[in-house]
Short mmCIF file of C-alpha atoms in Angstrom, two decimals:
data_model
loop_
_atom_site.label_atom_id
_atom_site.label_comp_id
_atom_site.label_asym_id
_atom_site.label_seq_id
_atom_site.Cartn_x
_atom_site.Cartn_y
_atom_site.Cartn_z
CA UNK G 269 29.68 9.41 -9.80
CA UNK G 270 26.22 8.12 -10.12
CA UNK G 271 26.15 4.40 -9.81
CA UNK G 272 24.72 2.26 -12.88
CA UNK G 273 21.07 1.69 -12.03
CA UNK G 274 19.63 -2.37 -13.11
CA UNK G 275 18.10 -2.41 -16.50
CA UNK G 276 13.93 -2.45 -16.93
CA UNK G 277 12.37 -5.39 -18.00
CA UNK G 278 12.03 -5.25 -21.91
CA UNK G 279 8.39 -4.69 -22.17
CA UNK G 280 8.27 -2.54 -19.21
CA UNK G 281 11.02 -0.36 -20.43
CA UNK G 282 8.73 0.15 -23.82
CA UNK G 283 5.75 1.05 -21.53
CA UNK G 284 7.99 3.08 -19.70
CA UNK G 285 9.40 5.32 -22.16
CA UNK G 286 5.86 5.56 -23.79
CA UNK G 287 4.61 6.47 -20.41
CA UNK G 288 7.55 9.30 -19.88
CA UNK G 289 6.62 10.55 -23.80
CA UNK G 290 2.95 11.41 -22.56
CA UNK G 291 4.39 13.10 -19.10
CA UNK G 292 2.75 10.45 -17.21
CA UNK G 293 4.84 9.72 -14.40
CA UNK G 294 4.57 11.36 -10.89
CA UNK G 295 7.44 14.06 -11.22
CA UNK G 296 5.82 17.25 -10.09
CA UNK G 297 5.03 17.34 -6.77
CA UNK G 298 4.37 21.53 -6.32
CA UNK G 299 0.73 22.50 -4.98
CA UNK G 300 -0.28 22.90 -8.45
CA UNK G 301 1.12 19.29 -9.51
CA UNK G 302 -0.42 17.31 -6.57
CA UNK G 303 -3.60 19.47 -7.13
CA UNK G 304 -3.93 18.31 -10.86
CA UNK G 305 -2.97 14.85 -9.79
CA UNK G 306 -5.59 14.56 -7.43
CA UNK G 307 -7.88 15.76 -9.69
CA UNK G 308 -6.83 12.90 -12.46
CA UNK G 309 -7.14 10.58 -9.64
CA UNK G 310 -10.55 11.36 -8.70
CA UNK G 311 -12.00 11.32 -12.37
CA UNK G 312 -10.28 7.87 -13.09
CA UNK G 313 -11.53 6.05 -10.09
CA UNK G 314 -13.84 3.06 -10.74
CA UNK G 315 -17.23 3.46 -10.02
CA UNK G 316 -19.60 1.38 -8.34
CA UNK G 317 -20.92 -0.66 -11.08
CA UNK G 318 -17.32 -1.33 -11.91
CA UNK G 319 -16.58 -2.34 -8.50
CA UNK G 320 -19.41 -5.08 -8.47
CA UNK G 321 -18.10 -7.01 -10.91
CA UNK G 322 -21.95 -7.63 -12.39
CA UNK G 323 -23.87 -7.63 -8.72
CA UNK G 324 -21.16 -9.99 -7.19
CA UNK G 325 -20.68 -7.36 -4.56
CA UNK G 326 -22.74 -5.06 -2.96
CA UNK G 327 -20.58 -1.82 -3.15
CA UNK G 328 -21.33 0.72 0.01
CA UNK G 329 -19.56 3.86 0.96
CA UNK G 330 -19.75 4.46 4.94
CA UNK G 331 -18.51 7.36 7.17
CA UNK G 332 -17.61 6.08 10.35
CA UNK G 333 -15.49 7.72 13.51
CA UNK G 334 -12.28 8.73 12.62
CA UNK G 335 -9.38 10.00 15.60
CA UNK G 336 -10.53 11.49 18.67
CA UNK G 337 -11.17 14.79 17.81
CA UNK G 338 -10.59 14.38 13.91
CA UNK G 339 -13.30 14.18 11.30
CA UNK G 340 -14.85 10.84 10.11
CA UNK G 341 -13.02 8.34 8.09
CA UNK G 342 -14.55 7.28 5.33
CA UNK G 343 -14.25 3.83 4.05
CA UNK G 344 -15.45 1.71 0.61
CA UNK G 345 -17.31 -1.60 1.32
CA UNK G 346 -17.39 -4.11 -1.72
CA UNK G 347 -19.17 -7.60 0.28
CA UNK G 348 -20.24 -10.12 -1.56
CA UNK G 349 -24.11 -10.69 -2.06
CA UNK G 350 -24.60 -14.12 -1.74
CA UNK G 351 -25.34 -15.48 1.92
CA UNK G 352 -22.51 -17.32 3.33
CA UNK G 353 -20.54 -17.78 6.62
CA UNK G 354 -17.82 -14.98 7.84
CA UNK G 355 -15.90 -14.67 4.88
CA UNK G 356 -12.02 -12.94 5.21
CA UNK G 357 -11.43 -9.43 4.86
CA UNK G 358 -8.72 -7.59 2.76
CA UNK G 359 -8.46 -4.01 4.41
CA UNK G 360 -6.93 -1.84 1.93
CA UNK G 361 -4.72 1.87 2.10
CA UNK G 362 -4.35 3.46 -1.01
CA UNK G 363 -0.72 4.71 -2.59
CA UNK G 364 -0.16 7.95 -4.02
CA UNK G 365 3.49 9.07 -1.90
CA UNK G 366 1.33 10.55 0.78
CA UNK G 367 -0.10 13.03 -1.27
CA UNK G 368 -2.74 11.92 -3.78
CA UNK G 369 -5.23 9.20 -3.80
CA UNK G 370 -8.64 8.13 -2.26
CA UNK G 371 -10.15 4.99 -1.01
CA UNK G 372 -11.13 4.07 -4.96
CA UNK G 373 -7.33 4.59 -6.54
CA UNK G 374 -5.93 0.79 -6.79
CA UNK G 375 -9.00 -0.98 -5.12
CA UNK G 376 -10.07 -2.56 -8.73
CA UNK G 377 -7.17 -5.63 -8.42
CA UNK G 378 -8.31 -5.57 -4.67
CA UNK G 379 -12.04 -6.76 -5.41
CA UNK G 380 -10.22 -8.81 -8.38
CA UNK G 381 -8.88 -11.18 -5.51
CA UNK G 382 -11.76 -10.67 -3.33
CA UNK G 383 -13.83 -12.11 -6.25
CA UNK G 384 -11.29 -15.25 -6.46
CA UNK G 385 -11.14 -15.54 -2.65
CA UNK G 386 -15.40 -15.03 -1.59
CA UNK G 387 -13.47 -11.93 0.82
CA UNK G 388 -15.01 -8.67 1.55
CA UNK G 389 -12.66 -5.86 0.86
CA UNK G 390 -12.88 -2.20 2.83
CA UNK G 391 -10.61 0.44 1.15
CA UNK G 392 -9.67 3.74 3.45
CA UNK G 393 -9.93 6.92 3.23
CA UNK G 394 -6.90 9.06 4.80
CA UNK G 395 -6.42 12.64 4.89
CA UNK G 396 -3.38 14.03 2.72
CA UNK G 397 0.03 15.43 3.18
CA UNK G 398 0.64 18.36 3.10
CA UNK G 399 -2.11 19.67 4.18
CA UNK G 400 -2.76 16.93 6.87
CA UNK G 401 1.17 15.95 7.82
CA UNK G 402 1.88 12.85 10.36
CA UNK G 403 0.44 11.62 12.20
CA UNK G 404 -3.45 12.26 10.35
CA UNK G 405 -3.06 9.30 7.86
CA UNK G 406 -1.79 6.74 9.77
CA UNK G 407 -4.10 7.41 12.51
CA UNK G 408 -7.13 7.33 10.03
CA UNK G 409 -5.63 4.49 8.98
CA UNK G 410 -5.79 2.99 12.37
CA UNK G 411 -8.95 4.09 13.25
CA UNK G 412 -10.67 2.78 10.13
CA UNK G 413 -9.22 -0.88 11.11
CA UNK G 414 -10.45 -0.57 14.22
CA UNK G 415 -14.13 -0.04 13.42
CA UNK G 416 -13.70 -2.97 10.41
CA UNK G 417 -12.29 -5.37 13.13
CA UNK G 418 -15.46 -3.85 15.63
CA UNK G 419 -18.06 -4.44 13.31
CA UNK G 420 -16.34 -7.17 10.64
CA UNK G 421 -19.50 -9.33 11.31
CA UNK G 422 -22.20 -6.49 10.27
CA UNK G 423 -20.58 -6.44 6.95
CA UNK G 424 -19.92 -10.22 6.31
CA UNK G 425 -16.28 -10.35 7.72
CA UNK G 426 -14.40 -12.66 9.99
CA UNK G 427 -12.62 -10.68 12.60
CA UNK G 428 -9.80 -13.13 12.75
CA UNK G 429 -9.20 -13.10 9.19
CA UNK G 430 -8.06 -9.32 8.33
CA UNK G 431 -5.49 -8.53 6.07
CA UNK G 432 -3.99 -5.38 6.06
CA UNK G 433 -2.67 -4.84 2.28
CA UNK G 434 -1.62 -1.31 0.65
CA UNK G 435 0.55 -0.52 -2.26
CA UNK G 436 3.51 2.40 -2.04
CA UNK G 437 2.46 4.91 0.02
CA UNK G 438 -0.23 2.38 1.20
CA UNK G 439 2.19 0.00 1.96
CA UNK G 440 3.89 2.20 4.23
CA UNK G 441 0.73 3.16 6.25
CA UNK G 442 0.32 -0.67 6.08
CA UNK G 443 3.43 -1.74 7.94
CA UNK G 444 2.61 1.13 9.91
CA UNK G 445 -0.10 0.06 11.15
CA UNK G 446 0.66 -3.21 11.65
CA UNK G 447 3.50 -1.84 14.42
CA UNK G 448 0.69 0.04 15.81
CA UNK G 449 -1.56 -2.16 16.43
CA UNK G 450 0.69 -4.14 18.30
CA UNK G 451 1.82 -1.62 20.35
CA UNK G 452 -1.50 -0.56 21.40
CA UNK G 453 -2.64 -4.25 21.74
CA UNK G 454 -5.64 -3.89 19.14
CA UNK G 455 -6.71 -6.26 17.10
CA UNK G 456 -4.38 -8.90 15.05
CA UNK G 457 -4.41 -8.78 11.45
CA UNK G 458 -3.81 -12.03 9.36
CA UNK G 459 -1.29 -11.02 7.93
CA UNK G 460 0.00 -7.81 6.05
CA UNK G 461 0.41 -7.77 2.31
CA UNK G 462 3.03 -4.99 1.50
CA UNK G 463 3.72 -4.13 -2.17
CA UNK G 464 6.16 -1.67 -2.94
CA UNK G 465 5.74 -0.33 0.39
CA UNK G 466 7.40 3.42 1.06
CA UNK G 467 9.31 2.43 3.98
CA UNK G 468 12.13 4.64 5.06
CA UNK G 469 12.22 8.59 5.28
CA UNK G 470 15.81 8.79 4.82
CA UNK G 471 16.04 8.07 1.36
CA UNK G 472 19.49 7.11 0.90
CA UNK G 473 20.09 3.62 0.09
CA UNK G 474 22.13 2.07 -3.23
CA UNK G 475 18.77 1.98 -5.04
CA UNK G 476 17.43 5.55 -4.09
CA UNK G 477 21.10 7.06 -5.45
CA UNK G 478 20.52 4.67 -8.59
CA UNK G 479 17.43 5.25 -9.95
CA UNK G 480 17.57 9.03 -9.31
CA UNK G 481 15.92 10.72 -11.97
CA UNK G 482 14.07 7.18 -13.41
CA UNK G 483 11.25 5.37 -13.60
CA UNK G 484 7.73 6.56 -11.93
CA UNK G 485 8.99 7.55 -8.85
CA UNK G 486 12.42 8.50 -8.01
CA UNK G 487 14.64 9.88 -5.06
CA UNK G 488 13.41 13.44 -5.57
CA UNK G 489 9.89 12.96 -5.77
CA UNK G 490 10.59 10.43 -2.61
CA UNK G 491 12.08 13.19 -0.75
CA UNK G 492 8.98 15.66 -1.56
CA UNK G 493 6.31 13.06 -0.47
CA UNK G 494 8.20 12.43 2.85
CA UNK G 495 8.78 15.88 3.05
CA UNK G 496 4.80 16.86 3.13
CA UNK G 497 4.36 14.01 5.36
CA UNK G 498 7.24 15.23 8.04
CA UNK G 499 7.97 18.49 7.06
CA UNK G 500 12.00 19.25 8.70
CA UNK G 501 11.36 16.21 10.74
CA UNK G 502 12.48 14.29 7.38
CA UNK G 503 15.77 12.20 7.76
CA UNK G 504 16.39 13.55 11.21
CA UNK G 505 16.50 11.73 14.54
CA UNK G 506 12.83 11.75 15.66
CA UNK G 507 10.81 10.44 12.83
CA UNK G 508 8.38 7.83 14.34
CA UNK G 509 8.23 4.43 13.34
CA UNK G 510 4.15 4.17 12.91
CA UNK G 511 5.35 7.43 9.99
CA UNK G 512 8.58 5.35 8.59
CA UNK G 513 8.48 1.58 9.69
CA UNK G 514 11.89 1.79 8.66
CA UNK G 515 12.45 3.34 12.12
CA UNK G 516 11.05 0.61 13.87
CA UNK G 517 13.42 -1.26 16.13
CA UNK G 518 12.05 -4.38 17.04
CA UNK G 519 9.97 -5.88 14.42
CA UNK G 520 8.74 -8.76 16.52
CA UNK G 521 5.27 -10.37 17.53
CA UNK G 522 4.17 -8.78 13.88
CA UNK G 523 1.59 -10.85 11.41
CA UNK G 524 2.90 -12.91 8.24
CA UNK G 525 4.31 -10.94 6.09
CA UNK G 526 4.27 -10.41 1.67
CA UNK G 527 6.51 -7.77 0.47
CA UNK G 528 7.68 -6.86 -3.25
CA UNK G 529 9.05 -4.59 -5.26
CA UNK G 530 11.08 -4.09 -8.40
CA UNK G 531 14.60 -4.66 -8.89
CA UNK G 532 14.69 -1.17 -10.81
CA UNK G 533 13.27 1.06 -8.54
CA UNK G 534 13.66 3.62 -5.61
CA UNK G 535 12.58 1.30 -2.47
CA UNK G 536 13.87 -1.90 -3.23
CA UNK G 537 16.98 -1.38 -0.85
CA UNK G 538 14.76 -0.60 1.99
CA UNK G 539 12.19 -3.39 1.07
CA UNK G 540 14.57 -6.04 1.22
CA UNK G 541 16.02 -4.73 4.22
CA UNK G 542 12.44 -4.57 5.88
CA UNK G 543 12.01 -7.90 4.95
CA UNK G 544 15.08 -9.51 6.44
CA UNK G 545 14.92 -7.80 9.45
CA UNK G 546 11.51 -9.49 9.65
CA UNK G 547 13.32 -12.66 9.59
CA UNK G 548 15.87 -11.36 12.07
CA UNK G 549 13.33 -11.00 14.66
CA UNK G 550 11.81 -14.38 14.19
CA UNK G 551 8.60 -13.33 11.99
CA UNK G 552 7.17 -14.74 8.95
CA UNK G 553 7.61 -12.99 5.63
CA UNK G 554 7.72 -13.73 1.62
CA UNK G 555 10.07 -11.60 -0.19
CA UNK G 556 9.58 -10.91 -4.20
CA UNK G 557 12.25 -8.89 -6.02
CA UNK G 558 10.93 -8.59 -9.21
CA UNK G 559 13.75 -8.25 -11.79
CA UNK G 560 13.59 -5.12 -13.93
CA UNK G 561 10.35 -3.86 -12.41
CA UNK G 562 9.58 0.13 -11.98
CA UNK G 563 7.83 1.17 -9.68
CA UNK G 564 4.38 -0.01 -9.81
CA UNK G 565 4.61 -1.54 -13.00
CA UNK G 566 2.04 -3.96 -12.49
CA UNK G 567 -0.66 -1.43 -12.27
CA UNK G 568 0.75 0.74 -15.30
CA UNK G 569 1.73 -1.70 -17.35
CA UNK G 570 -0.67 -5.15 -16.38
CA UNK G 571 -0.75 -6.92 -19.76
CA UNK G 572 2.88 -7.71 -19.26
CA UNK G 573 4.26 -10.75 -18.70
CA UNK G 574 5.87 -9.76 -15.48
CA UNK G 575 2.85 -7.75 -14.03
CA UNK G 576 0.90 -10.59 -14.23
CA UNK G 577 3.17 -12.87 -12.40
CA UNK G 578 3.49 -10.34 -9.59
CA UNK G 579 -0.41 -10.35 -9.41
CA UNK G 580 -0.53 -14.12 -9.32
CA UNK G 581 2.30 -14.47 -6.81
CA UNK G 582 0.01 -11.94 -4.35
CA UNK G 583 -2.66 -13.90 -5.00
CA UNK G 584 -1.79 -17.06 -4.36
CA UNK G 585 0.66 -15.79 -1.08
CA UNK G 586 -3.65 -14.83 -0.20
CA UNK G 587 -4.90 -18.23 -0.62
CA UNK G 588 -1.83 -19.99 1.20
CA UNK G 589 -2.81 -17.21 4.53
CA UNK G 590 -6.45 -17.98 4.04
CA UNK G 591 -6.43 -21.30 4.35
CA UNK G 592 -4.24 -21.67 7.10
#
């Protein structure tokens, strides 16, 4: 029997169903759906002038080394104009279940709190599943933070004051990295700001077997983008933990964490589990269940009531970290 999945927030649900009417969530992940996605992605991206919000930031895309033996990585610099001492830095990865996105697709709210903070924000560029499986993003993941912690100073950054911050998918490569740089002793971010992160390859918790077949992204598209990101690996005994943080056992001597996610949707099982494990193991974290949120509702739907109190709550969790 399928269990009774949490009800959507009232004017979510409305954007929701509008949303489904206009096929406009994330269902169809074959070649020819991810290619078409990708392609949607690309032409909605915001551009530069958007990005500058009126020449407050100087908006720069750079190429710089990627993995040994890899191509470049290529990341999106918005830094603020006006002269001023080391300001923080809000290093970005972009969602998109492993399979879609660039370093432009969610960076607008990004430079949104960079404006209210005086940050400089660096979105990266990862190469795609399937065509680049683990471990190619994470490791141009990793490889981008290392030449933003390297050269933070060049751009206007403080390299003490990194935060590591990606949405879904991005969230994921996020925690991900956060257990990898740790483990290879690199450089400490502030803290990691995790929303809606994609967490756990095995895809079987209450909320994955509730929202089946709901919302923007449910347990079958789940299974597809871990599937082009681990191929038969998925679910089995030998998925790493820098691919599913899940995985990870010890979550110790890890930076302040922010997680949330909606209390209708596919990962908020293995969010909340994330999140009190954190707390097991002696860490920091802020945990936000957001009740009747879908997945990513605050960037589909953000004149609602709810989206923007999930956008304020992140913002503010920024300011607290900042000032410390």
């Amino acid at each position: 029997m399928t269990p009774t999945p949490p009800p959507f927030d009232t004017e979510l649900d409305a954007v929701l169903r509008a949303m489904e009417a206009e096929g406009g969530t994330l269902s169809d992940l074959s070649a020819e759906g991810i290619a078409a996605a990708r392609q949607m992605l690309d032409a909605a991206a915001p551009d530069d002038e958007q990005l500058s919000h009126q020449g407050y930031f100087e908006v720069e895309d750079r190429v710089v080394p990627g993995p040994e033996g890899a191509p470049g990585v290529s990341l999106l610099i918005c830094r603020p104009v006006a002269s001023g001492g080391p300001r923080p830095v809000i290093y970005h990865v972009h969602g998109g279940g492993m399979v879609i996105g660039n370093n432009r697709s969610g960076v607008d709210m990004v430079v949104d709190w960079a404006r209210e903070l005086d940050a400089v924000v660096v979105s990266v560029e990862y190469r795609l599943a399937p065509q680049h499986p683990h471990p190619a993003p994470i490791e141009d993941v990793y490889a981008g933070l290392v030449w933003t912690a390297g050269h933070a100073r060049e751009i206007g950054g403080d390299p003490e004051r990194i935060v590591i911050a990606g949405a879904s998918a991005g969230g994921g490569l996020a925690a991900g990295l956060a257990l990898l740089l740790r483990d290879r002793k690199g450089a400490r971010p502030a803290g990691q700001l995790l929303m809606g992160p994609m967490l756990d390859d095995r895809n079987d918790t209450p909320s994955a077997r509730q929202m089946q077949g709901l919302g923007i992204w449910d347990r079958t598209a789940n299974e597809s983008g871990w599937t082009a990101l681990l191929g038969d690996r998925r679910g089995g005994p030998d998925v790493s933990p820098y691919a599913a943080p899940a995985r990870a056992e010890d979550l110790s001597g890890l930076p302040p964490a922010y997680l949330d996610v909606g209390s209708a949707e596919t990962f908020r099982d293995e969010v909340v589990t994330y999140a009190s494990r954190l707390w097991q193991a002696g860490e920091v974290a802020e945990l936000h269940v957001w009740p009747g949120g879908f997945h990513g509702f605050e960037g589909f739907a953000p004149q609602t009531a709810l989206a923007r109190t999930a956008v304020a709550a992140r913002l503010n969790w920024l300011r607290r970290l900042l000032a410390e």
